[in-house]
Short mmCIF file of C-alpha atoms in Angstrom, two decimals:
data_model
loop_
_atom_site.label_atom_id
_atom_site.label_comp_id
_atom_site.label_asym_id
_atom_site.label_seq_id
_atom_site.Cartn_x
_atom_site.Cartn_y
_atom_site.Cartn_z
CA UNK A 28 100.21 101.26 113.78
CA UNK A 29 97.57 99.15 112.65
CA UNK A 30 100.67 96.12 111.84
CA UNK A 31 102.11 96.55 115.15
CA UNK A 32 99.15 96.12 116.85
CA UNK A 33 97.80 92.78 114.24
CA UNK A 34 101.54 91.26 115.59
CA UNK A 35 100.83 92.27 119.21
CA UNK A 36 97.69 90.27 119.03
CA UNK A 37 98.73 87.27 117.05
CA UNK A 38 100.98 87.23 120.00
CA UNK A 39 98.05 86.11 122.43
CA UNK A 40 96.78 83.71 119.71
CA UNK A 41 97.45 80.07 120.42
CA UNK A 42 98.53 78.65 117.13
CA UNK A 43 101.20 76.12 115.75
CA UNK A 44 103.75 78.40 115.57
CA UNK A 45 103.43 80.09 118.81
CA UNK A 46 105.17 77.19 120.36
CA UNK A 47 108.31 77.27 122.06
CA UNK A 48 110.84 75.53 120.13
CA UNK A 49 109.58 77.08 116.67
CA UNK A 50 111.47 80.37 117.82
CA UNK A 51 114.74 78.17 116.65
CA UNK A 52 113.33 77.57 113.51
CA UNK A 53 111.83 80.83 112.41
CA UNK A 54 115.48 82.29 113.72
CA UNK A 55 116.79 79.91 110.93
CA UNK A 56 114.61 80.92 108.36
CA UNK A 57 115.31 84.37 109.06
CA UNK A 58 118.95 83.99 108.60
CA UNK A 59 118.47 81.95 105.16
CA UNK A 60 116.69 84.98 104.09
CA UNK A 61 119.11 87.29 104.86
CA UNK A 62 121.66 85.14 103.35
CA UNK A 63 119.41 84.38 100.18
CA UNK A 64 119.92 87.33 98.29
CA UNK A 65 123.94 86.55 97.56
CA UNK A 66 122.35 83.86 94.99
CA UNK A 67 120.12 86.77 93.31
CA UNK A 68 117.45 84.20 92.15
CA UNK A 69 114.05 85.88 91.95
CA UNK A 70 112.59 82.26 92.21
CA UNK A 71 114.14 81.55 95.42
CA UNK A 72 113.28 85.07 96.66
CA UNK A 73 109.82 84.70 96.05
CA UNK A 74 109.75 80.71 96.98
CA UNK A 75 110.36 82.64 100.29
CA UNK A 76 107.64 85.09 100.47
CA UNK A 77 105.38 82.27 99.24
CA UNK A 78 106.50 80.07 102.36
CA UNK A 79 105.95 83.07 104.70
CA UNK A 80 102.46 83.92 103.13
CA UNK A 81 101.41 80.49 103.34
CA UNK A 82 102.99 80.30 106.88
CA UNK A 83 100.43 83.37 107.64
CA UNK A 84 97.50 81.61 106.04
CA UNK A 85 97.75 78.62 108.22
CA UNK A 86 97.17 80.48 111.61
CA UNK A 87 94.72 82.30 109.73
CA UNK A 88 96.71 86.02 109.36
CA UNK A 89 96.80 87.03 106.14
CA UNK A 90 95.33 90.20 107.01
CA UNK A 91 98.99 90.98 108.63
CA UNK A 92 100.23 90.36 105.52
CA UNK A 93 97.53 92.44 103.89
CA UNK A 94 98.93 95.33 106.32
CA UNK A 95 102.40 94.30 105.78
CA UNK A 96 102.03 94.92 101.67
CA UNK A 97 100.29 98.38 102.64
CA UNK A 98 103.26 99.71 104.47
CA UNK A 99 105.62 98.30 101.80
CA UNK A 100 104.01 99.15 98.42
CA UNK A 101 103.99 102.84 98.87
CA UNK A 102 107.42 103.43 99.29
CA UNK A 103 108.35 101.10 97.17
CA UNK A 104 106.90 102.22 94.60
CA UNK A 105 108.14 105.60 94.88
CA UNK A 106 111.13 104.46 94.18
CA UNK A 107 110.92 102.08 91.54
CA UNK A 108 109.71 105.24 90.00
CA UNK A 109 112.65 107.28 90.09
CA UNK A 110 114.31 104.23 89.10
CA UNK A 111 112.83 103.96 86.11
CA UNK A 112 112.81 107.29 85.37
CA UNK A 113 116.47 107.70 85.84
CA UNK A 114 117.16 105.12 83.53
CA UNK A 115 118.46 102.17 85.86
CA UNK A 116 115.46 99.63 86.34
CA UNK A 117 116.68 96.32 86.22
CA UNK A 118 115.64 93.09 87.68
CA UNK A 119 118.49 93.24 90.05
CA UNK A 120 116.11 95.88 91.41
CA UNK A 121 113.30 94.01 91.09
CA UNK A 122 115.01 90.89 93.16
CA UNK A 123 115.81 93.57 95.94
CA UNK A 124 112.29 94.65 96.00
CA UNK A 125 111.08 91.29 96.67
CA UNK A 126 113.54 90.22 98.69
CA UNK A 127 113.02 93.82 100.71
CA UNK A 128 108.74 92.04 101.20
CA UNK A 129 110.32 88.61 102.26
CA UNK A 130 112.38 89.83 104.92
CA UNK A 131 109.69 91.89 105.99
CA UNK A 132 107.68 88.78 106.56
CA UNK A 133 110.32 87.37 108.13
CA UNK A 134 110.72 89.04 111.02
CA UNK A 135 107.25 90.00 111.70
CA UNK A 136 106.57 86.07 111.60
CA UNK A 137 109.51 86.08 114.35
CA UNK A 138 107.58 88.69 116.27
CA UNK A 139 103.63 88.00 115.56
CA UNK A 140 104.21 84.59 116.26
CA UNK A 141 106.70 84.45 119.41
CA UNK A 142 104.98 84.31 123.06
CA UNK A 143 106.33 87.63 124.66
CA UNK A 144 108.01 85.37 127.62
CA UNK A 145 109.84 83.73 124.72
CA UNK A 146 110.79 86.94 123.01
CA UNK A 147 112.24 88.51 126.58
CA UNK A 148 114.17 85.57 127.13
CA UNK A 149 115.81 85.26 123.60
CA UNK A 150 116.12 89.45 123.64
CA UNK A 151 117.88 89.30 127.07
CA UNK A 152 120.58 87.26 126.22
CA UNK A 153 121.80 90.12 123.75
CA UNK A 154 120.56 93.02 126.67
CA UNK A 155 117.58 94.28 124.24
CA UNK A 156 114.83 92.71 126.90
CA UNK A 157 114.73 96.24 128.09
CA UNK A 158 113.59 97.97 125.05
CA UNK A 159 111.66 95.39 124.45
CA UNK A 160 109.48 95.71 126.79
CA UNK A 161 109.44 99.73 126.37
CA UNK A 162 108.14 99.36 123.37
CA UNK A 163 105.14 97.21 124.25
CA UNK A 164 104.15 99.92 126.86
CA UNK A 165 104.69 102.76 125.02
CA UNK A 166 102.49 101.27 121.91
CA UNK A 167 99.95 100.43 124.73
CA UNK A 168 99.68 103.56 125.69
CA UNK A 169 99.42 105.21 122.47
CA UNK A 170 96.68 102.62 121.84
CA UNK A 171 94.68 103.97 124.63
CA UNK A 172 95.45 107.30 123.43
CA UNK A 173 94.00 106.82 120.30
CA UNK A 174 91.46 104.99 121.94
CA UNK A 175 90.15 108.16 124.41
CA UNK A 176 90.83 110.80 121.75
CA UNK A 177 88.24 109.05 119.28
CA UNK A 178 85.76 108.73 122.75
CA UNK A 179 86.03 112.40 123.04
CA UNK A 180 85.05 112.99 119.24
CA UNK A 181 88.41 112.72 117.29
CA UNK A 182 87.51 110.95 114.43
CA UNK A 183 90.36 109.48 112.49
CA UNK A 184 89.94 109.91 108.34
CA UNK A 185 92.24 110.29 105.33
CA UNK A 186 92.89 114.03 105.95
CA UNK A 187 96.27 113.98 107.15
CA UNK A 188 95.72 116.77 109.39
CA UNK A 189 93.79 115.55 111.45
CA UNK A 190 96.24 113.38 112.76
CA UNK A 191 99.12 116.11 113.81
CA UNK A 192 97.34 115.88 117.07
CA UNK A 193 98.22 112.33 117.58
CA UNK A 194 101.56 112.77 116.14
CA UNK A 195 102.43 115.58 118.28
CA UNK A 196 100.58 113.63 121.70
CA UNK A 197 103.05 110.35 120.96
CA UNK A 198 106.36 112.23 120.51
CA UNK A 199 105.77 113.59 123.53
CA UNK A 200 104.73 110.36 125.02
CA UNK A 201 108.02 109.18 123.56
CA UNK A 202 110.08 111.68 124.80
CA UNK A 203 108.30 111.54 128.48
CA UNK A 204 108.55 107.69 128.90
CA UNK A 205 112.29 107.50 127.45
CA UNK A 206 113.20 110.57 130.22
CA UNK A 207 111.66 108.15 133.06
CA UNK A 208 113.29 105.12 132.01
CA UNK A 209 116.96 107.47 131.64
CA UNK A 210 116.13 108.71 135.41
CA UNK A 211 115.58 104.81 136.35
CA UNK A 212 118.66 103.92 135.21
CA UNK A 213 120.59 106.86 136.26
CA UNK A 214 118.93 106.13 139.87
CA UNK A 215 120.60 102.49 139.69
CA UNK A 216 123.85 103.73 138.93
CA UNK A 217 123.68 103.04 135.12
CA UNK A 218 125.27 105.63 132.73
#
């Protein structure tokens, strides 16, 4: 939660790459690093991470990419693991790994660094506005659900238990706000 809601703020943020016509060129980007791993150069792969952390540094968020390699490492290392323990470890795997990080970057710079006007237009053009724009609310509102449990004495911690409350208080924010928007539709005539 904590990287969606670093992106949603670097959305406010006026920087050099919040501008309109970058969207273009970080769309680019994106696809060249989708398309980069055909090659299977490590050097290219992580020429591309570089670019995106330096991209990061210059408008001075580094700590999304901080959060970004949190998220990443754990699973990732679970199973380079079981890769290695099976036997198949190569740097084929290693290249994916990498290239797994870079993409990551890739289209969180697309979203951290995109004015939401800008994202709704370019989303609407391929009818994903909509859910868009869902889930902005419905992180907002878990936000302030965090936010109200920890004012009434919920303290967040590293026992995982503590947080089944939350868990269990956003599925059913979920499920709630996904019912309304099915009854909106339904009400317009939309199957």
């Amino acid at each position: 939660m904590a990287l969606l809601y670093e992106s949603v703020m670097l959305q406010d943020r006026d920087t050099w790459l919040n501008r309109k016509w970058f969207i273009l060129l970080k769309l680019i980007l994106l696809i060249v690093n989708i398309a980069i791993i055909v090659l299977d150069n490590p050097y290219i792969i992580l020429l591309f991470t570089i670019v995106y952390v330096v991209f990061y540094a210059s408008i001075r968020a580094l700590k999304l990419v901080y959060s970004a390699l949190l998220m990443y490492i754990p699973p990732i290392s679970a199973v380079t693991l079981l890769t290695y323990l099976a036997g198949n470890l190569s740097t084929h795997h290693l290249n994916l790994y990498i290239y797994g990080f870079s993409l990551i970057l890739s289209i969180l710079l697309i979203f951290s660094t995109s004015k939401r006007e800008d994202l709704l237009r370019l989303l609407s053009k391929i009818r994903l506005d909509m859910a868009y724009s869902l889930t902005l609310n419905i992180f907002e509102e878990l936000r302030q659900m965090v936010d109200s449990k920890i004012a009434r004495g919920w303290e967040p911690g590293f026992n995982p238990f503590k947080y089944y409350v939350i868990i269990i208080d956003a599925i059913k924010l979920t499920i709630i706000r996904l019912q309304e928007v099915e009854e909106a539709l339904r009400a317009r005539g939309i199957e």
